[in-house]
PDB file of C-alpha atoms in Angstrom:
ATOM      1  CA  MET A1427      14.682 -22.214 -14.102  1.00  0.00           C
ATOM      2  CA  LEU A1428      15.075 -22.304 -10.267  1.00  0.00           C
ATOM      3  CA  ARG A1429      18.385 -22.463 -10.234  1.00  0.00           C
ATOM      4  CA  LEU A1430      18.544 -19.261 -12.104  1.00  0.00           C
ATOM      5  CA  ILE A1431      16.723 -17.367  -9.014  1.00  0.00           C
ATOM      6  CA  ALA A1432      17.916 -19.393  -7.278  1.00  0.00           C
ATOM      7  CA  GLY A1433      21.583 -17.745  -7.629  1.00  0.00           C
ATOM      8  CA  ARG A1434      19.801 -13.966  -8.353  1.00  0.00           C
ATOM      9  CA  ALA A1435      18.689 -14.997  -4.483  1.00  0.00           C
ATOM     10  CA  GLY A1436      21.876 -15.600  -3.845  1.00  0.00           C
ATOM     11  CA  GLY A1437      23.590 -12.557  -5.453  1.00  0.00           C
ATOM     12  CA  LEU A1438      20.944 -10.720  -3.915  1.00  0.00           C
ATOM     13  CA  VAL A1439      21.720 -11.509  -0.625  1.00  0.00           C
ATOM     14  CA  ALA A1440      25.099 -11.324  -0.174  1.00  0.00           C
ATOM     15  CA  ARG A1441      25.330  -8.289  -1.983  1.00  0.00           C
ATOM     16  CA  ARG A1442      22.815  -6.551   0.039  1.00  0.00           C
ATOM     17  CA  ALA A1443      24.049  -8.104   4.040  1.00  0.00           C
ATOM     18  CA  THR A1444      28.430  -7.996   3.348  1.00  0.00           C
ATOM     19  CA  VAL A1445      28.283  -7.579   7.110  1.00  0.00           C
ATOM     20  CA  ALA A1446      32.384  -7.213   8.086  1.00  0.00           C
ATOM     21  CA  LEU A1447      32.388  -8.695  11.582  1.00  0.00           C
ATOM     22  CA  THR A1448      35.956  -8.812  10.556  1.00  0.00           C
ATOM     23  CA  THR A1449      38.200  -7.226   8.249  1.00  0.00           C
ATOM     24  CA  GLY A1450      41.373  -9.152   8.702  1.00  0.00           C
ATOM     25  CA  SER A1451      40.415 -12.728   9.787  1.00  0.00           C
ATOM     26  CA  SER A1452      39.925 -15.688   8.796  1.00  0.00           C
ATOM     27  CA  ALA A1453      35.726 -14.901   8.571  1.00  0.00           C
ATOM     28  CA  ARG A1454      35.172 -16.772   5.269  1.00  0.00           C
ATOM     29  CA  MET A1455      31.521 -16.087   3.390  1.00  0.00           C
ATOM     30  CA  ALA A1456      31.840 -19.240   1.201  1.00  0.00           C
ATOM     31  CA  SER A1457      28.377 -19.571  -1.223  1.00  0.00           C
ATOM     32  CA  HIS A1458      27.790 -23.371  -2.186  1.00  0.00           C
ATOM     33  CA  GLY A1459      30.720 -24.366  -2.126  1.00  0.00           C
ATOM     34  CA  HIS A1460      33.160 -27.240  -0.787  1.00  0.00           C
ATOM     35  CA  GLU A1461      32.981 -25.165   2.536  1.00  0.00           C
ATOM     36  CA  VAL A1462      30.420 -25.334   5.254  1.00  0.00           C
ATOM     37  CA  ALA A1463      29.423 -21.289   5.648  1.00  0.00           C
ATOM     38  CA  GLU A1464      30.489 -19.939   8.865  1.00  0.00           C
ATOM     39  CA  THR A1465      27.952 -18.790  11.188  1.00  0.00           C
ATOM     40  CA  MET A1466      27.727 -15.289  12.350  1.00  0.00           C
ATOM     41  CA  ASP A1467      26.691 -15.028  16.135  1.00  0.00           C
ATOM     42  CA  MET A1468      24.666 -12.566  15.706  1.00  0.00           C
ATOM     43  CA  SER A1469      24.443 -12.443  19.842  1.00  0.00           C
ATOM     44  CA  ARG A1470      27.429  -9.893  19.250  1.00  0.00           C
ATOM     45  CA  PRO A1471      27.530  -6.509  18.619  1.00  0.00           C
ATOM     46  CA  MET A1472      27.394  -6.633  14.717  1.00  0.00           C
ATOM     47  CA  TYR A1473      29.059  -3.450  12.249  1.00  0.00           C
ATOM     48  CA  TRP A1474      26.437  -2.371   9.635  1.00  0.00           C
ATOM     49  CA  ASP A1475      26.293   0.422   7.057  1.00  0.00           C
ATOM     50  CA  ARG A1476      22.992   1.460   7.642  1.00  0.00           C
ATOM     51  CA  LEU A1477      21.520   5.773   6.572  1.00  0.00           C
ATOM     52  CA  ASP A1478      19.639   5.366   9.931  1.00  0.00           C
ATOM     53  CA  ILE A1479      22.263   4.133  12.518  1.00  0.00           C
ATOM     54  CA  PRO A1480      24.822   6.795  12.157  1.00  0.00           C
ATOM     55  CA  LEU A1481      27.194   5.339  15.081  1.00  0.00           C
ATOM     56  CA  PRO A1482      26.633   0.921  14.285  1.00  0.00           C
ATOM     57  CA  GLU A1483      27.649  -1.436  17.445  1.00  0.00           C
ATOM     58  CA  LYS A1484      30.463  -1.509  16.813  1.00  0.00           C
ATOM     59  CA  LEU A1485      33.971  -0.065  14.958  1.00  0.00           C
ATOM     60  CA  TYR A1486      34.129  -1.781  11.533  1.00  0.00           C
ATOM     61  CA  LYS A1487      38.136  -2.471  11.915  1.00  0.00           C
ATOM     62  CA  ASP A1488      38.314  -4.932  14.895  1.00  0.00           C
ATOM     63  CA  GLU A1489      42.453  -6.126  14.515  1.00  0.00           C
ATOM     64  CA  LEU A1490      44.094  -3.026  14.139  1.00  0.00           C
ATOM     65  CA  THR A1491      47.342  -3.505  13.326  1.00  0.00           C
ATOM     66  CA  ASP A1492      50.123  -1.515  15.384  1.00  0.00           C
ATOM     67  CA  ALA A1493      50.532   1.600  13.306  1.00  0.00           C
ATOM     68  CA  ASP A1494      46.571   1.846  13.421  1.00  0.00           C
ATOM     69  CA  LYS A1495      47.441   1.444  17.451  1.00  0.00           C
ATOM     70  CA  SER A1496      49.603   4.279  16.951  1.00  0.00           C
ATOM     71  CA  LEU A1497      47.400   6.688  14.775  1.00  0.00           C
ATOM     72  CA  LYS A1498      44.149   5.877  17.810  1.00  0.00           C
ATOM     73  CA  GLN A1499      46.948   6.487  20.885  1.00  0.00           C
ATOM     74  CA  LYS A1500      47.640  10.098  18.504  1.00  0.00           C
ATOM     75  CA  GLU A1501      43.774  10.459  18.642  1.00  0.00           C
ATOM     76  CA  LYS A1502      43.554  10.473  22.195  1.00  0.00           C
ATOM     77  CA  GLY A1503      45.242  14.463  21.853  1.00  0.00           C
ATOM     78  CA  PRO A1504      44.657  17.480  20.118  1.00  0.00           C
ATOM     79  CA  TRP A1505      42.455  16.918  17.142  1.00  0.00           C
ATOM     80  CA  SER A1506      43.827  19.841  15.192  1.00  0.00           C
ATOM     81  CA  GLN A1507      47.338  17.470  15.116  1.00  0.00           C
ATOM     82  CA  LEU A1508      46.017  14.897  12.781  1.00  0.00           C
ATOM     83  CA  THR A1509      46.453  15.290   9.161  1.00  0.00           C
ATOM     84  CA  ASN A1510      43.896  15.241   6.375  1.00  0.00           C
ATOM     85  CA  GLU A1511      45.262  12.039   5.772  1.00  0.00           C
ATOM     86  CA  GLU A1512      45.107  10.810   8.749  1.00  0.00           C
ATOM     87  CA  LYS A1513      41.541  11.681   9.670  1.00  0.00           C
ATOM     88  CA  ILE A1514      39.898   9.384   7.643  1.00  0.00           C
ATOM     89  CA  ALA A1515      42.499   6.751   7.739  1.00  0.00           C
ATOM     90  CA  LEU A1516      40.847   6.580  11.753  1.00  0.00           C
ATOM     91  CA  TYR A1517      37.539   7.543   9.579  1.00  0.00           C
ATOM     92  CA  ARG A1518      38.769   4.739   7.337  1.00  0.00           C
ATOM     93  CA  LEU A1519      38.793   2.265  10.938  1.00  0.00           C
ATOM     94  CA  MET A1520      35.338   2.881  12.582  1.00  0.00           C
ATOM     95  CA  PHE A1521      33.410   2.662   9.003  1.00  0.00           C
ATOM     96  CA  ARG A1522      32.978   0.643   6.083  1.00  0.00           C
ATOM     97  CA  GLN A1523      31.063   3.022   3.945  1.00  0.00           C
ATOM     98  CA  THR A1524      30.584   6.699   3.249  1.00  0.00           C
ATOM     99  CA  TYR A1525      27.082   8.013   3.043  1.00  0.00           C
ATOM    100  CA  PRO A1526      27.432   8.682  -0.362  1.00  0.00           C
ATOM    101  CA  GLU A1527      28.502   5.085  -0.621  1.00  0.00           C
ATOM    102  CA  MET A1528      26.342   4.169   1.466  1.00  0.00           C
ATOM    103  CA  LYS A1529      23.709   6.103  -0.813  1.00  0.00           C
ATOM    104  CA  GLN A1530      25.050   5.435  -4.158  1.00  0.00           C
ATOM    105  CA  PRO A1531      21.671   4.024  -6.753  1.00  0.00           C
ATOM    106  CA  ARG A1532      21.507   0.464  -7.537  1.00  0.00           C
ATOM    107  CA  SER A1533      19.731  -1.081  -9.959  1.00  0.00           C
ATOM    108  CA  GLU A1534      18.114  -3.908  -7.227  1.00  0.00           C
ATOM    109  CA  TRP A1535      14.341  -2.363  -7.767  1.00  0.00           C
ATOM    110  CA  LYS A1536      15.120  -3.432 -11.790  1.00  0.00           C
ATOM    111  CA  THR A1537      14.899  -6.880 -10.784  1.00  0.00           C
ATOM    112  CA  VAL A1538      12.481  -6.805  -8.055  1.00  0.00           C
ATOM    113  CA  LEU A1539      10.108  -5.243 -10.680  1.00  0.00           C
ATOM    114  CA  GLY A1540      10.527  -7.552 -12.488  1.00  0.00           C
ATOM    115  CA  GLY A1541       9.945 -11.313 -10.388  1.00  0.00           C
ATOM    116  CA  ILE A1542       7.304  -8.740  -9.728  1.00  0.00           C
ATOM    117  CA  PHE A1543       5.993  -8.782 -13.874  1.00  0.00           C
ATOM    118  CA  ILE A1544       7.082 -12.848 -14.006  1.00  0.00           C
ATOM    119  CA  PHE A1545       4.945 -13.683 -10.995  1.00  0.00           C
ATOM    120  CA  VAL A1546       2.444 -11.563 -11.668  1.00  0.00           C
ATOM    121  CA  GLY A1547       2.148 -13.274 -15.717  1.00  0.00           C
ATOM    122  CA  PHE A1548       2.612 -16.482 -14.234  1.00  0.00           C
ATOM    123  CA  THR A1549      -0.413 -16.121 -12.060  1.00  0.00           C
ATOM    124  CA  GLY A1550      -2.436 -14.995 -15.394  1.00  0.00           C
ATOM    125  CA  LEU A1551      -1.123 -18.174 -17.420  1.00  0.00           C
ATOM    126  CA  VAL A1552      -2.728 -20.211 -13.934  1.00  0.00           C
ATOM    127  CA  VAL A1553      -6.330 -18.061 -13.956  1.00  0.00           C
ATOM    128  CA  TRP A1554      -6.690 -18.359 -18.116  1.00  0.00           C
ATOM    129  CA  TRP A1555      -5.663 -22.661 -17.290  1.00  0.00           C
ATOM    130  CA  GLN A1556      -8.814 -22.231 -14.920  1.00  0.00           C
ATOM    131  CA  ARG A1557     -10.700 -20.475 -16.639  1.00  0.00           C
ATOM    132  CA  VAL A1558     -11.398 -23.340 -18.400  1.00  0.00           C
ATOM    133  CA  TYR A1559     -10.764 -26.248 -16.813  1.00  0.00           C
ATOM    134  CA  VAL A1560     -12.228 -25.564 -13.113  1.00  0.00           C
ATOM    135  CA  TYR A1561     -15.100 -22.851 -13.487  1.00  0.00           C
ATOM    136  CA  PRO A1562     -18.720 -24.387 -13.714  1.00  0.00           C
ATOM    137  CA  PRO A1563     -21.004 -23.420 -17.142  1.00  0.00           C
ATOM    138  CA  ARG A1564     -21.903 -19.938 -16.059  1.00  0.00           C
ATOM    139  CA  PRO A1565     -25.508 -19.507 -14.618  1.00  0.00           C
ATOM    140  CA  ARG A1566     -27.941 -18.579 -16.982  1.00  0.00           C
ATOM    141  CA  THR A1567     -28.776 -14.895 -14.656  1.00  0.00           C
ATOM    142  CA  PHE A1568     -26.144 -13.904 -17.914  1.00  0.00           C
ATOM    143  CA  ASP A1569     -28.063 -14.191 -20.897  1.00  0.00           C
ATOM    144  CA  ASP A1570     -28.975 -10.823 -21.867  1.00  0.00           C
ATOM    145  CA  GLU A1571     -32.564 -12.728 -22.476  1.00  0.00           C
ATOM    146  CA  TRP A1572     -32.468 -12.769 -18.747  1.00  0.00           C
ATOM    147  CA  ARG A1573     -31.095  -9.732 -18.215  1.00  0.00           C
ATOM    148  CA  ALA A1574     -33.917  -7.900 -19.800  1.00  0.00           C
ATOM    149  CA  LYS A1575     -37.006  -9.400 -17.773  1.00  0.00           C
ATOM    150  CA  GLN A1576     -35.119  -8.722 -15.130  1.00  0.00           C
ATOM    151  CA  LEU A1577     -34.908  -5.125 -15.189  1.00  0.00           C
ATOM    152  CA  GLN A1578     -38.268  -4.950 -16.285  1.00  0.00           C
ATOM    153  CA  ARG A1579     -39.514  -6.717 -13.265  1.00  0.00           C
ATOM    154  CA  MET A1580     -37.116  -4.529 -10.871  1.00  0.00           C
ATOM    155  CA  LEU A1581     -39.744  -1.187 -12.759  1.00  0.00           C
ATOM    156  CA  ASP A1582     -42.676  -3.411 -12.212  1.00  0.00           C
ATOM    157  CA  MET A1583     -42.583  -3.660  -8.693  1.00  0.00           C
ATOM    158  CA  ARG A1584     -41.385   0.127  -8.794  1.00  0.00           C
ATOM    159  CA  VAL A1585     -37.528  -0.194  -7.621  1.00  0.00           C
ATOM    160  CA  ASN A1586     -36.251   2.658  -5.837  1.00  0.00           C
ATOM    161  CA  PRO A1587     -39.049   4.975  -6.899  1.00  0.00           C
ATOM    162  CA  ILE A1588     -37.976   8.624  -4.952  1.00  0.00           C
ATOM    163  CA  GLU A1589     -34.635   8.855  -5.680  1.00  0.00           C
ATOM    164  CA  GLY A1590     -32.744   5.182  -7.690  1.00  0.00           C
ATOM    165  CA  LEU A1591     -34.157   3.112 -10.449  1.00  0.00           C
ATOM    166  CA  SER A1592     -37.854   3.707 -11.466  1.00  0.00           C
ATOM    167  CA  ALA A1593     -37.324   6.922 -10.509  1.00  0.00           C
ATOM    168  CA  LYS A1594     -35.484   7.162 -13.727  1.00  0.00           C
ATOM    169  CA  TRP A1595     -37.817   5.345 -16.064  1.00  0.00           C
ATOM    170  CA  ASP A1596     -40.890   7.697 -18.157  1.00  0.00           C
ATOM    171  CA  TYR A1597     -43.933   5.016 -17.394  1.00  0.00           C
ATOM    172  CA  GLU A1598     -45.573   6.467 -19.411  1.00  0.00           C
ATOM    173  CA  LYS A1599     -43.620   7.366 -22.240  1.00  0.00           C
ATOM    174  CA  GLY A1600     -41.777   3.535 -20.980  1.00  0.00           C
ATOM    175  CA  GLN A1601     -38.321   4.976 -22.246  1.00  0.00           C
ATOM    176  CA  TRP A1602     -35.645   6.658 -19.493  1.00  0.00           C
ATOM    177  CA  LYS A1603     -36.020   9.587 -18.675  1.00  0.00           C
TER     178      LYS A1603
ATOM    179  CA  MET B  96      29.986  24.474  15.870  1.00  0.00           C
ATOM    180  CA  HIS B  97      27.843  26.938  17.119  1.00  0.00           C
ATOM    181  CA  LEU B  98      24.616  25.700  16.750  1.00  0.00           C
ATOM    182  CA  PRO B  99      21.521  26.632  18.725  1.00  0.00           C
ATOM    183  CA  LYS B 100      20.117  23.886  20.572  1.00  0.00           C
ATOM    184  CA  PRO B 101      17.000  22.721  19.150  1.00  0.00           C
ATOM    185  CA  VAL B 102      13.885  23.088  20.464  1.00  0.00           C
ATOM    186  CA  MET B 103      13.454  19.885  23.051  1.00  0.00           C
ATOM    187  CA  ARG B 104       9.500  20.901  24.752  1.00  0.00           C
ATOM    188  CA  GLY B 105       5.829  21.426  23.482  1.00  0.00           C
ATOM    189  CA  LEU B 106       6.859  19.797  20.194  1.00  0.00           C
ATOM    190  CA  LEU B 107       2.913  17.799  20.259  1.00  0.00           C
ATOM    191  CA  GLY B 108       1.459  21.168  21.982  1.00  0.00           C
ATOM    192  CA  LYS B 109       2.970  23.191  19.452  1.00  0.00           C
ATOM    193  CA  ARG B 110       1.595  20.818  16.581  1.00  0.00           C
ATOM    194  CA  LEU B 111      -2.526  20.419  18.489  1.00  0.00           C
ATOM    195  CA  ARG B 112      -2.401  24.255  18.714  1.00  0.00           C
ATOM    196  CA  PHE B 113      -2.106  24.835  13.768  1.00  0.00           C
ATOM    197  CA  HIS B 114      -3.980  21.016  13.842  1.00  0.00           C
ATOM    198  CA  LEU B 115      -6.585  20.962  16.181  1.00  0.00           C
ATOM    199  CA  PRO B 116      -8.554  23.556  14.318  1.00  0.00           C
ATOM    200  CA  VAL B 117      -7.767  23.606  11.309  1.00  0.00           C
ATOM    201  CA  ALA B 118      -8.883  19.554  12.133  1.00  0.00           C
ATOM    202  CA  PHE B 119     -12.133  20.529  13.733  1.00  0.00           C
ATOM    203  CA  THR B 120     -13.118  23.442  11.318  1.00  0.00           C
ATOM    204  CA  LEU B 121     -12.747  20.939   7.795  1.00  0.00           C
ATOM    205  CA  SER B 122     -14.956  18.206   9.829  1.00  0.00           C
ATOM    206  CA  LEU B 123     -17.717  21.631  10.801  1.00  0.00           C
ATOM    207  CA  VAL B 124     -17.328  21.803   6.571  1.00  0.00           C
ATOM    208  CA  ALA B 125     -17.464  18.831   5.810  1.00  0.00           C
ATOM    209  CA  ALA B 126     -20.745  18.503   8.081  1.00  0.00           C
ATOM    210  CA  ILE B 127     -22.588  21.423   6.187  1.00  0.00           C
ATOM    211  CA  ALA B 128     -21.692  20.960   3.140  1.00  0.00           C
ATOM    212  CA  PHE B 129     -23.058  17.127   3.340  1.00  0.00           C
ATOM    213  CA  LYS B 130     -26.386  18.494   4.560  1.00  0.00           C
ATOM    214  CA  TYR B 131     -26.716  21.725   2.013  1.00  0.00           C
ATOM    215  CA  ALA B 132     -25.507  19.291  -0.964  1.00  0.00           C
ATOM    216  CA  VAL B 133     -26.973  15.149   0.083  1.00  0.00           C
ATOM    217  CA  THR B 134     -29.411  15.240   3.011  1.00  0.00           C
ATOM    218  CA  GLU B 135     -31.755  18.781   1.682  1.00  0.00           C
ATOM    219  CA  PRO B 136     -32.082  17.318  -1.665  1.00  0.00           C
ATOM    220  CA  ARG B 137     -32.535  14.061  -0.321  1.00  0.00           C
ATOM    221  CA  LYS B 138     -35.858  15.309   1.739  1.00  0.00           C
ATOM    222  CA  GLN B 139     -36.942  17.054  -0.780  1.00  0.00           C
ATOM    223  CA  ALA B 140     -37.528  14.743  -3.142  1.00  0.00           C
ATOM    224  CA  TYR B 141     -38.875  12.210  -0.704  1.00  0.00           C
ATOM    225  CA  ALA B 142     -41.274  15.502   0.334  1.00  0.00           C
ATOM    226  CA  ASP B 143     -41.740  16.079  -4.061  1.00  0.00           C
ATOM    227  CA  PHE B 144     -42.834  12.279  -4.371  1.00  0.00           C
ATOM    228  CA  TYR B 145     -45.077  11.882  -1.660  1.00  0.00           C
ATOM    229  CA  LYS B 146     -47.386  14.772  -3.295  1.00  0.00           C
ATOM    230  CA  GLN B 147     -48.265  13.423  -5.955  1.00  0.00           C
ATOM    231  CA  TYR B 148     -48.641   9.732  -4.424  1.00  0.00           C
ATOM    232  CA  ASP B 149     -51.467   7.885  -5.609  1.00  0.00           C
ATOM    233  CA  ALA B 150     -51.070   4.692  -3.491  1.00  0.00           C
ATOM    234  CA  VAL B 151     -53.494   2.450  -5.101  1.00  0.00           C
ATOM    235  CA  LYS B 152     -52.890   3.864  -9.000  1.00  0.00           C
ATOM    236  CA  GLU B 153     -49.002   3.002  -8.091  1.00  0.00           C
ATOM    237  CA  PHE B 154     -51.237  -0.732  -6.447  1.00  0.00           C
ATOM    238  CA  ASN B 155     -53.018  -1.525  -9.604  1.00  0.00           C
ATOM    239  CA  ALA B 156     -50.352  -0.966 -12.167  1.00  0.00           C
ATOM    240  CA  MET B 157     -48.037  -3.359  -9.969  1.00  0.00           C
ATOM    241  CA  LYS B 158     -50.931  -5.669  -9.759  1.00  0.00           C
ATOM    242  CA  GLU B 159     -51.318  -5.865 -13.477  1.00  0.00           C
ATOM    243  CA  ALA B 160     -47.820  -5.857 -13.988  1.00  0.00           C
ATOM    244  CA  GLY B 161     -48.276  -9.558 -12.423  1.00  0.00           C
ATOM    245  CA  VAL B 162     -45.763  -9.170  -9.405  1.00  0.00           C
ATOM    246  CA  PHE B 163     -47.866  -9.503  -6.414  1.00  0.00           C
ATOM    247  CA  GLU B 164     -48.625 -13.662  -5.723  1.00  0.00           C
ATOM    248  CA  SER B 165     -51.786 -12.445  -3.371  1.00  0.00           C
ATOM    249  CA  VAL B 166     -52.923 -11.197  -6.287  1.00  0.00           C
ATOM    250  CA  ARG B 167     -53.178 -12.034  -9.925  1.00  0.00           C
ATOM    251  CA  PRO B 168     -53.394  -9.246 -12.828  1.00  0.00           C
ATOM    252  CA  SER B 169     -57.729  -8.781 -13.322  1.00  0.00           C
ATOM    253  CA  GLY B 170     -56.660 -10.852 -17.252  1.00  0.00           C
ATOM    254  CA  GLU B 171     -56.204 -14.430 -15.027  1.00  0.00           C
TER     255      GLU B 171
END
């Protein structure tokens, strides 16, 4: 059961935090496998796909091939000379996902909601056990007979006779107004 | 690509110019409504209650009911 939750959480973390430090480098995101997972140096600029950060701290692709480098050189000239494919290639050099790709709906909420319900249900079981084994005996002030006598005493004392309890009781007829 | 330059200044002032009168008006309306819906009826209820209030009669009724410790019902 714990492994299932851990596996599900691990899957969530791996999917959401797919930060590509370098694409062609040898940094591998090893899960609980035989290799030690490489720690990321969080003090260096990182690339991150976020809707509210249009320009991440660094470009997506760090190591440019020769073709990429020549494309970057061409980028320094007038852009009207770039073909559409070249423009898209330049975009993909800088960014990993486009905005529509980032905004794609995911099913994460179902997992979250399911987890919430599971834990709320478990809490219900815990509360039930507490009701049976932990709670003290019921106070006698909750009995109907006691509560009736309590109400009668409150009316006798004329509690809140102007706008409250005793104002709603008809003392001549002995009933509620 | 000839977009007009967006408004860069006076944004808070513009918002306040609209929202402050609205806020003051609504607060005033809320206060007036509370006065005439709650406090005036309450004052009237108290006035009506005490117009016909006989303290001695109420005291005797409470005494007979047995709620006092200093004076017991006439039966005991």
